[in-house]
mmCIF file of C-alpha atoms and ligand atoms in Angstrom:
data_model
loop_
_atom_site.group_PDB
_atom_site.id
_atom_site.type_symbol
_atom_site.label_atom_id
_atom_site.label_comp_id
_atom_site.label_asym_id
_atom_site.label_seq_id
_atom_site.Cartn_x
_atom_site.Cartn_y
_atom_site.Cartn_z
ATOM 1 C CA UNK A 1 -62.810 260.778 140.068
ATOM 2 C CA UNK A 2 -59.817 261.505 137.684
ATOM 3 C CA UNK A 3 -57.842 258.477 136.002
ATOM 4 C CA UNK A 4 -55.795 256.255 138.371
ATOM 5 C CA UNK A 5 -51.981 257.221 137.616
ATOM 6 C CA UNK A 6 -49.998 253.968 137.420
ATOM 7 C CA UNK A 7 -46.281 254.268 137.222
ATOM 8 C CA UNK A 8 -44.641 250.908 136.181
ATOM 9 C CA UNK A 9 -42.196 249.861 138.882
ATOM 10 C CA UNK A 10 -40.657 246.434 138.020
ATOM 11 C CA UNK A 11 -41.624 243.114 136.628
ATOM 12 C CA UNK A 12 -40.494 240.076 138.873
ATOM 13 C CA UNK A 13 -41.071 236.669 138.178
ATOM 14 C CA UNK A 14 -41.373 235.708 141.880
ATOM 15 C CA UNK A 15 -42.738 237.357 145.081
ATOM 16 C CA UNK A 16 -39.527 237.694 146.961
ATOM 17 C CA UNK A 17 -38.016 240.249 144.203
ATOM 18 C CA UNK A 18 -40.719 242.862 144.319
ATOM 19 C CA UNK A 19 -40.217 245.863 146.587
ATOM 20 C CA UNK A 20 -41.865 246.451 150.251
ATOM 21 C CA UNK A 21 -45.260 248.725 149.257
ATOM 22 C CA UNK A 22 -47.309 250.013 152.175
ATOM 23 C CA UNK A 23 -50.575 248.746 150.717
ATOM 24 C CA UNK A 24 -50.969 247.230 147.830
ATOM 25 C CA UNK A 25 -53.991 245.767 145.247
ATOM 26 C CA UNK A 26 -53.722 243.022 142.734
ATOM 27 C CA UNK A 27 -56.051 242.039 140.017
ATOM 28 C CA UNK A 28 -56.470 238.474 138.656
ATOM 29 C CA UNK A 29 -58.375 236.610 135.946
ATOM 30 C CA UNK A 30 -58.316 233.756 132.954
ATOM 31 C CA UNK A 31 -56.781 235.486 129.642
ATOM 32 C CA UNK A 32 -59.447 237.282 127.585
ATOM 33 C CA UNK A 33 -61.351 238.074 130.448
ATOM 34 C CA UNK A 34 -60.834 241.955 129.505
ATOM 35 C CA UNK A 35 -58.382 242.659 132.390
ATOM 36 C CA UNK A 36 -56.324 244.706 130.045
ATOM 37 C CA UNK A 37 -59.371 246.911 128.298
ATOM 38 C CA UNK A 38 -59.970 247.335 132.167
ATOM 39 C CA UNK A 39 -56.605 248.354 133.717
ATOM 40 C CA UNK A 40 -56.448 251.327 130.131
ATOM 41 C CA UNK A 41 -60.071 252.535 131.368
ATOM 42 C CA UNK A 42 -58.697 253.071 134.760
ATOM 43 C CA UNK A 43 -55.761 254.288 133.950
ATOM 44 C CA UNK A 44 -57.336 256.336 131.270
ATOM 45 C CA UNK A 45 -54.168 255.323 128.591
ATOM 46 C CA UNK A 46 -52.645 252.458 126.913
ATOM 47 C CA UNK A 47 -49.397 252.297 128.233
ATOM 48 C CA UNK A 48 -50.384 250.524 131.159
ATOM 49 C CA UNK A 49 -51.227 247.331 129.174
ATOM 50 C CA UNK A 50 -49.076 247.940 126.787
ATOM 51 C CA UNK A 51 -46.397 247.531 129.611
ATOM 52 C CA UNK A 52 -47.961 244.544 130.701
ATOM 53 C CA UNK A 53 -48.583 242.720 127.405
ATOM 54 C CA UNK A 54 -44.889 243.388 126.196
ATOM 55 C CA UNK A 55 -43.816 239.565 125.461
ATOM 56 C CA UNK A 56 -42.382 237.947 128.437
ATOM 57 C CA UNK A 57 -44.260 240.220 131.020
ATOM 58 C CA UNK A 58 -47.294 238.857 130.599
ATOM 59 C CA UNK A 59 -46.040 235.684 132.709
ATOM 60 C CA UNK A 60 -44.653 238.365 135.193
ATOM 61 C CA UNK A 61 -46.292 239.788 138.441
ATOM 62 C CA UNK A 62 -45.470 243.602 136.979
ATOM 63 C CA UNK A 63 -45.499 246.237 140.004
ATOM 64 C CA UNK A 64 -46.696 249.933 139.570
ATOM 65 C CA UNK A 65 -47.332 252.561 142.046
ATOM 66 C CA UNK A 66 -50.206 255.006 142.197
ATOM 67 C CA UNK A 67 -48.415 257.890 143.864
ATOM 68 C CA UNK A 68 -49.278 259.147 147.441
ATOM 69 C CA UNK A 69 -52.109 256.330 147.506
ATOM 70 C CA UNK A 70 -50.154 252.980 147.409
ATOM 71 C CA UNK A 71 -49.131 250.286 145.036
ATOM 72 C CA UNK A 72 -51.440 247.658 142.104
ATOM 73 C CA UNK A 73 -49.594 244.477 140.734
ATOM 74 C CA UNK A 74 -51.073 243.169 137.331
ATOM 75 C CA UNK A 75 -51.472 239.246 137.806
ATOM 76 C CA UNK A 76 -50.636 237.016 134.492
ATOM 77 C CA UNK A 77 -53.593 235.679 133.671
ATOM 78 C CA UNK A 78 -54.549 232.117 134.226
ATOM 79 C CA UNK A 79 -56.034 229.325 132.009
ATOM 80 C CA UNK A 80 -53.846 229.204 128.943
ATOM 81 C CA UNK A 81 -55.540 225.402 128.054
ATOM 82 C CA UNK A 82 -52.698 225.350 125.671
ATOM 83 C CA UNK A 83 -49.695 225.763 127.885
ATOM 84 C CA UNK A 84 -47.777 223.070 129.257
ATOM 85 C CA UNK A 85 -48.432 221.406 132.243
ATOM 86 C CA UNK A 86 -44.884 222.232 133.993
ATOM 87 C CA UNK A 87 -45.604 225.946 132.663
ATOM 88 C CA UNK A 88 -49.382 225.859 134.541
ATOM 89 C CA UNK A 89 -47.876 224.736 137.575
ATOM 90 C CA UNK A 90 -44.987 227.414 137.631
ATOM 91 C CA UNK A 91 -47.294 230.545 137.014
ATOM 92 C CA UNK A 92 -50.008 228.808 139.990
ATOM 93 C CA UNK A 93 -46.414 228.501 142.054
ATOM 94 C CA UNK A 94 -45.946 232.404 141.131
ATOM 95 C CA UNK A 95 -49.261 233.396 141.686
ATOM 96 C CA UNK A 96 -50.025 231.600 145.053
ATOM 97 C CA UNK A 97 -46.796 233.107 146.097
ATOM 98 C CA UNK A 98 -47.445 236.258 145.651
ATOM 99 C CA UNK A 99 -51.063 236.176 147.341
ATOM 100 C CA UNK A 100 -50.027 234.402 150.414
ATOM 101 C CA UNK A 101 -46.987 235.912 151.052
ATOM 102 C CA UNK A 102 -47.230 239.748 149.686
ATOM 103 C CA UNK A 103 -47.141 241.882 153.225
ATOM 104 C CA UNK A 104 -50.261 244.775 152.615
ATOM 105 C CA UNK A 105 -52.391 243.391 150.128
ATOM 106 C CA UNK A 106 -55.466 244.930 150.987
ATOM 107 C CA UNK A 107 -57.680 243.411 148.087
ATOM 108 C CA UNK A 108 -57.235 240.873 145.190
ATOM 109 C CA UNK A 109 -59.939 242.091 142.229
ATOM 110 C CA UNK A 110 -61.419 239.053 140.520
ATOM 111 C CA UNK A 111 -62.543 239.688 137.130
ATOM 112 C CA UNK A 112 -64.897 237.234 135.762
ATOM 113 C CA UNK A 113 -66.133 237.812 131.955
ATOM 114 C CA UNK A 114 -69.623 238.928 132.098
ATOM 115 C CA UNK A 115 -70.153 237.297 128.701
ATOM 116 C CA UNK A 116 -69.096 233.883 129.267
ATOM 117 C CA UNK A 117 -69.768 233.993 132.807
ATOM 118 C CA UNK A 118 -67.404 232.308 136.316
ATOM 119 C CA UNK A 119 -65.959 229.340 134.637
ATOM 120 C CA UNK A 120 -64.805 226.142 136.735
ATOM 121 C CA UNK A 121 -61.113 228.443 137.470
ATOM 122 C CA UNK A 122 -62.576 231.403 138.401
ATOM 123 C CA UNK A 123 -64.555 229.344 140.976
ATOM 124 C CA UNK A 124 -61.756 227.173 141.936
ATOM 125 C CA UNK A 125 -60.013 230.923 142.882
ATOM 126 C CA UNK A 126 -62.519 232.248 144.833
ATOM 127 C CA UNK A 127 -62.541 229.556 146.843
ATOM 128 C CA UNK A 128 -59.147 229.275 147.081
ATOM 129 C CA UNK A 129 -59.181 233.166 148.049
ATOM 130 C CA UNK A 130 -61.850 232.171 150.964
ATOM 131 C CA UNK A 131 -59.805 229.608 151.794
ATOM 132 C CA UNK A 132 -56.875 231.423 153.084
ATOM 133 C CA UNK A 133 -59.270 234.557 154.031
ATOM 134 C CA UNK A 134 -57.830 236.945 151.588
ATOM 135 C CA UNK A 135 -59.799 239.844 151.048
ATOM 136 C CA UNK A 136 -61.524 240.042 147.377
ATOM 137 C CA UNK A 137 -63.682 241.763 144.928
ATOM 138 C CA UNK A 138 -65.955 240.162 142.158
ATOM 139 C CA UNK A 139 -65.824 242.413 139.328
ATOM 140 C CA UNK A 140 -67.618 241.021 136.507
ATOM 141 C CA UNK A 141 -66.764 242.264 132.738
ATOM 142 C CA UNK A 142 -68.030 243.815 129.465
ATOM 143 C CA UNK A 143 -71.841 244.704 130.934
ATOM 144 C CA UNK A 144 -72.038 246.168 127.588
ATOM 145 C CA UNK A 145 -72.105 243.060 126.032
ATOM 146 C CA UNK A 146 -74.821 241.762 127.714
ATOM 147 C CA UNK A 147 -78.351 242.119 125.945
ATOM 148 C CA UNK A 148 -80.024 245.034 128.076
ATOM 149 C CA UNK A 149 -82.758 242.783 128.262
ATOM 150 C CA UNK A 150 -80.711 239.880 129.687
ATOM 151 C CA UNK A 151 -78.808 241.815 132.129
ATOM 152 C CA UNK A 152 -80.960 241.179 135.500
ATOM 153 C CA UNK A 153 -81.409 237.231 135.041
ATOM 154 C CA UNK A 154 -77.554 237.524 133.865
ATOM 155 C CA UNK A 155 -76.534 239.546 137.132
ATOM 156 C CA UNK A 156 -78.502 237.076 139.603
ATOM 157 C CA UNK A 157 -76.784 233.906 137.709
ATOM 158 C CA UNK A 158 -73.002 235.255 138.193
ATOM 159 C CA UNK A 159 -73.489 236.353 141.563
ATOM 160 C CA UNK A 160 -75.152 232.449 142.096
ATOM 161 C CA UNK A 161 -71.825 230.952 140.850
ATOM 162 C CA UNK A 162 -69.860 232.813 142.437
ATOM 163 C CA UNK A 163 -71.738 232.334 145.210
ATOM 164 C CA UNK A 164 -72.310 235.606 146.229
ATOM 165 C CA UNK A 165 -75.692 238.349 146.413
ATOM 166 C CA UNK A 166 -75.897 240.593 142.815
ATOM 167 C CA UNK A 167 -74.890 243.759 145.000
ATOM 168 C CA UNK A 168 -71.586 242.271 146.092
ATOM 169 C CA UNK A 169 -70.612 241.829 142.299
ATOM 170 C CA UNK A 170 -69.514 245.268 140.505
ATOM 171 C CA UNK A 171 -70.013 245.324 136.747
ATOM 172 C CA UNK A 172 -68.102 246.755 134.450
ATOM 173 C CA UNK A 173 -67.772 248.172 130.900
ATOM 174 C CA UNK A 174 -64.210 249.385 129.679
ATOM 175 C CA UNK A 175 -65.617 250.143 126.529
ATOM 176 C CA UNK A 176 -68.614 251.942 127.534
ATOM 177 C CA UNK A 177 -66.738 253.354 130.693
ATOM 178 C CA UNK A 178 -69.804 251.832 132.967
ATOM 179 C CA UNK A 179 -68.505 252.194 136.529
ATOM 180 C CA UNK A 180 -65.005 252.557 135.893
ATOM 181 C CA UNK A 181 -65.541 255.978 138.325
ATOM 182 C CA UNK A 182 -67.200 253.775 140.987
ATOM 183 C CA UNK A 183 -64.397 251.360 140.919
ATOM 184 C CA UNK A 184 -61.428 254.007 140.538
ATOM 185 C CA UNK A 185 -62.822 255.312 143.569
ATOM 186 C CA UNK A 186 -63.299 251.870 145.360
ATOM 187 C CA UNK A 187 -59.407 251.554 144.411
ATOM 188 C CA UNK A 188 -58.500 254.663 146.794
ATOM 189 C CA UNK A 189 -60.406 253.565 149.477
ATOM 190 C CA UNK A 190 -59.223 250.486 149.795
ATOM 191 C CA UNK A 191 -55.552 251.750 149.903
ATOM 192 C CA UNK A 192 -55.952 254.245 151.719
HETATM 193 P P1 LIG B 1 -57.145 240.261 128.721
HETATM 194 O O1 LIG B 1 -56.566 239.094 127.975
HETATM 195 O O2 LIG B 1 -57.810 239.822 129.964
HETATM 196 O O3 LIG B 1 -56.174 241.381 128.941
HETATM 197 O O4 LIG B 1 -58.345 240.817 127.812
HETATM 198 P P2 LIG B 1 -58.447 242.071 126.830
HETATM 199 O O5 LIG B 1 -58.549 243.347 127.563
HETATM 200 O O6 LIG B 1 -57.366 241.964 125.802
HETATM 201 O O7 LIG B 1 -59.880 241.788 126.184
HETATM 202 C C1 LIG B 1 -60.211 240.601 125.523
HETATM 203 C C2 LIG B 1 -61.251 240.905 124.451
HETATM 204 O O8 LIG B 1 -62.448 241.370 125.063
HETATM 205 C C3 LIG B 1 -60.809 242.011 123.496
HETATM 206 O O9 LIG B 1 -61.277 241.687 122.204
HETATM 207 C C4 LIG B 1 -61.494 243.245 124.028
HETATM 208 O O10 LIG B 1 -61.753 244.208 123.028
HETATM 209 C C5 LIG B 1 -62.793 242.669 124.577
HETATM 210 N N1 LIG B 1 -63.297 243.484 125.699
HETATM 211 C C6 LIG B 1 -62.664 243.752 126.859
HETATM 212 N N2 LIG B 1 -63.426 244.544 127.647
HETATM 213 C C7 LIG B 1 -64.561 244.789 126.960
HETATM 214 C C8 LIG B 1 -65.754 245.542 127.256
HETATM 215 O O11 LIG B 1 -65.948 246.174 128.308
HETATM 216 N N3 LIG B 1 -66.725 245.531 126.298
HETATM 217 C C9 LIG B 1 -66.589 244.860 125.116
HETATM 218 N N4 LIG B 1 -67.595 244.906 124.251
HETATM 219 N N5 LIG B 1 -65.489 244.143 124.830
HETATM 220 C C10 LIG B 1 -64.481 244.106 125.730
#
């Protein structure tokens, strides 16, 4: 499975100023969760992240297309502790938006850091995501991280807080490039 393409389309900072896509995927975690390691593995480059770190876009949705298979929108990342109330509540505003009203969004990818574990957001999201029936993906981070010898009791207690069976959550490495394949090809299929 060769690297995803990703051309950048357009930042937006709300829902209604992104263009139609036919079917689109979205990805969404807390900052430092390794979304952006992630999205260069698939991708296979750095400009990808680099587009969506640029200062002021990382509080953007920021729209790229994967020609001939459909559309991804990077997420800002949520849990800044630091940030401002009236800032928290904008980017939730932004962010609800865009998953409850985005026409052809096939699947919302939830990254939760294999390290530290769902915390008390990531939870809150996934049932928010249940909630309002919108298909998602658990995709847990940095496996590589994870003592080899931990890894089983580690796999059963993220899929327990999240609720969910160990096969329904995929783990990941972006530095060790530990299913990135599996989940590039997931990616088509679900757009397609
Ligand atoms: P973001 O804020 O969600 O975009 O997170 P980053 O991609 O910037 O990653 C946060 C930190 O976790 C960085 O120090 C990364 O190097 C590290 N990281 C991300 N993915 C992995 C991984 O698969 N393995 C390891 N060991 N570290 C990772």
């Amino acid at each position: 499975m060769p690297p995803l393409r990703l051309d950048f389309v357009q930042s937006a900072s709300d829902v209604d100023q992104l263009p139609p896509s036919e079917a689109e995927i979205t990805v969404v975690g807390r900052s430092n969760v390794g979304k952006s390691s992630l999205l260069n593995a698939l991708a296979h480059r750095k400009k990808l992240a680099h587009v969506s770190n640029t200062p002021g876009r990382t509080r953007l949705l920021n729209m790229f297309e994967i020609p001939d298979v459909g559309s991804f929108v990077d997420l800002p990342g949520y849990g800044y502790a630091k940030a401002p109330a009236k800032m928290r509540a904008s980017w939730q505003q932004m962010i609800e938006g865009y998953l409850l009203e985005r026409d052809n969004l096939v699947m919302v990818m939830v990254l939760v850091d294999g390290v530290v574990g769902p915390t008390q957001l990531d939870v809150q999201m996934l049932d928010w995501l249940r909630a309002y029936e919108i298909p998602h993906q658990v995709v847990a981070t940095k496996h590589d991280k994870v003592k080899s010898s931990l890894r089983e009791k580690r796999k059963s207690e993220v899929a327990k807080k999240c609720d969910l069976e160990i096969g329904d959550v995929i783990w990941v490495s972006a530095e060790k490039g530990t299913n990135i394949e599996k989940l590039r090809g997931l990616i088509i299929r679900w757009l397609s």
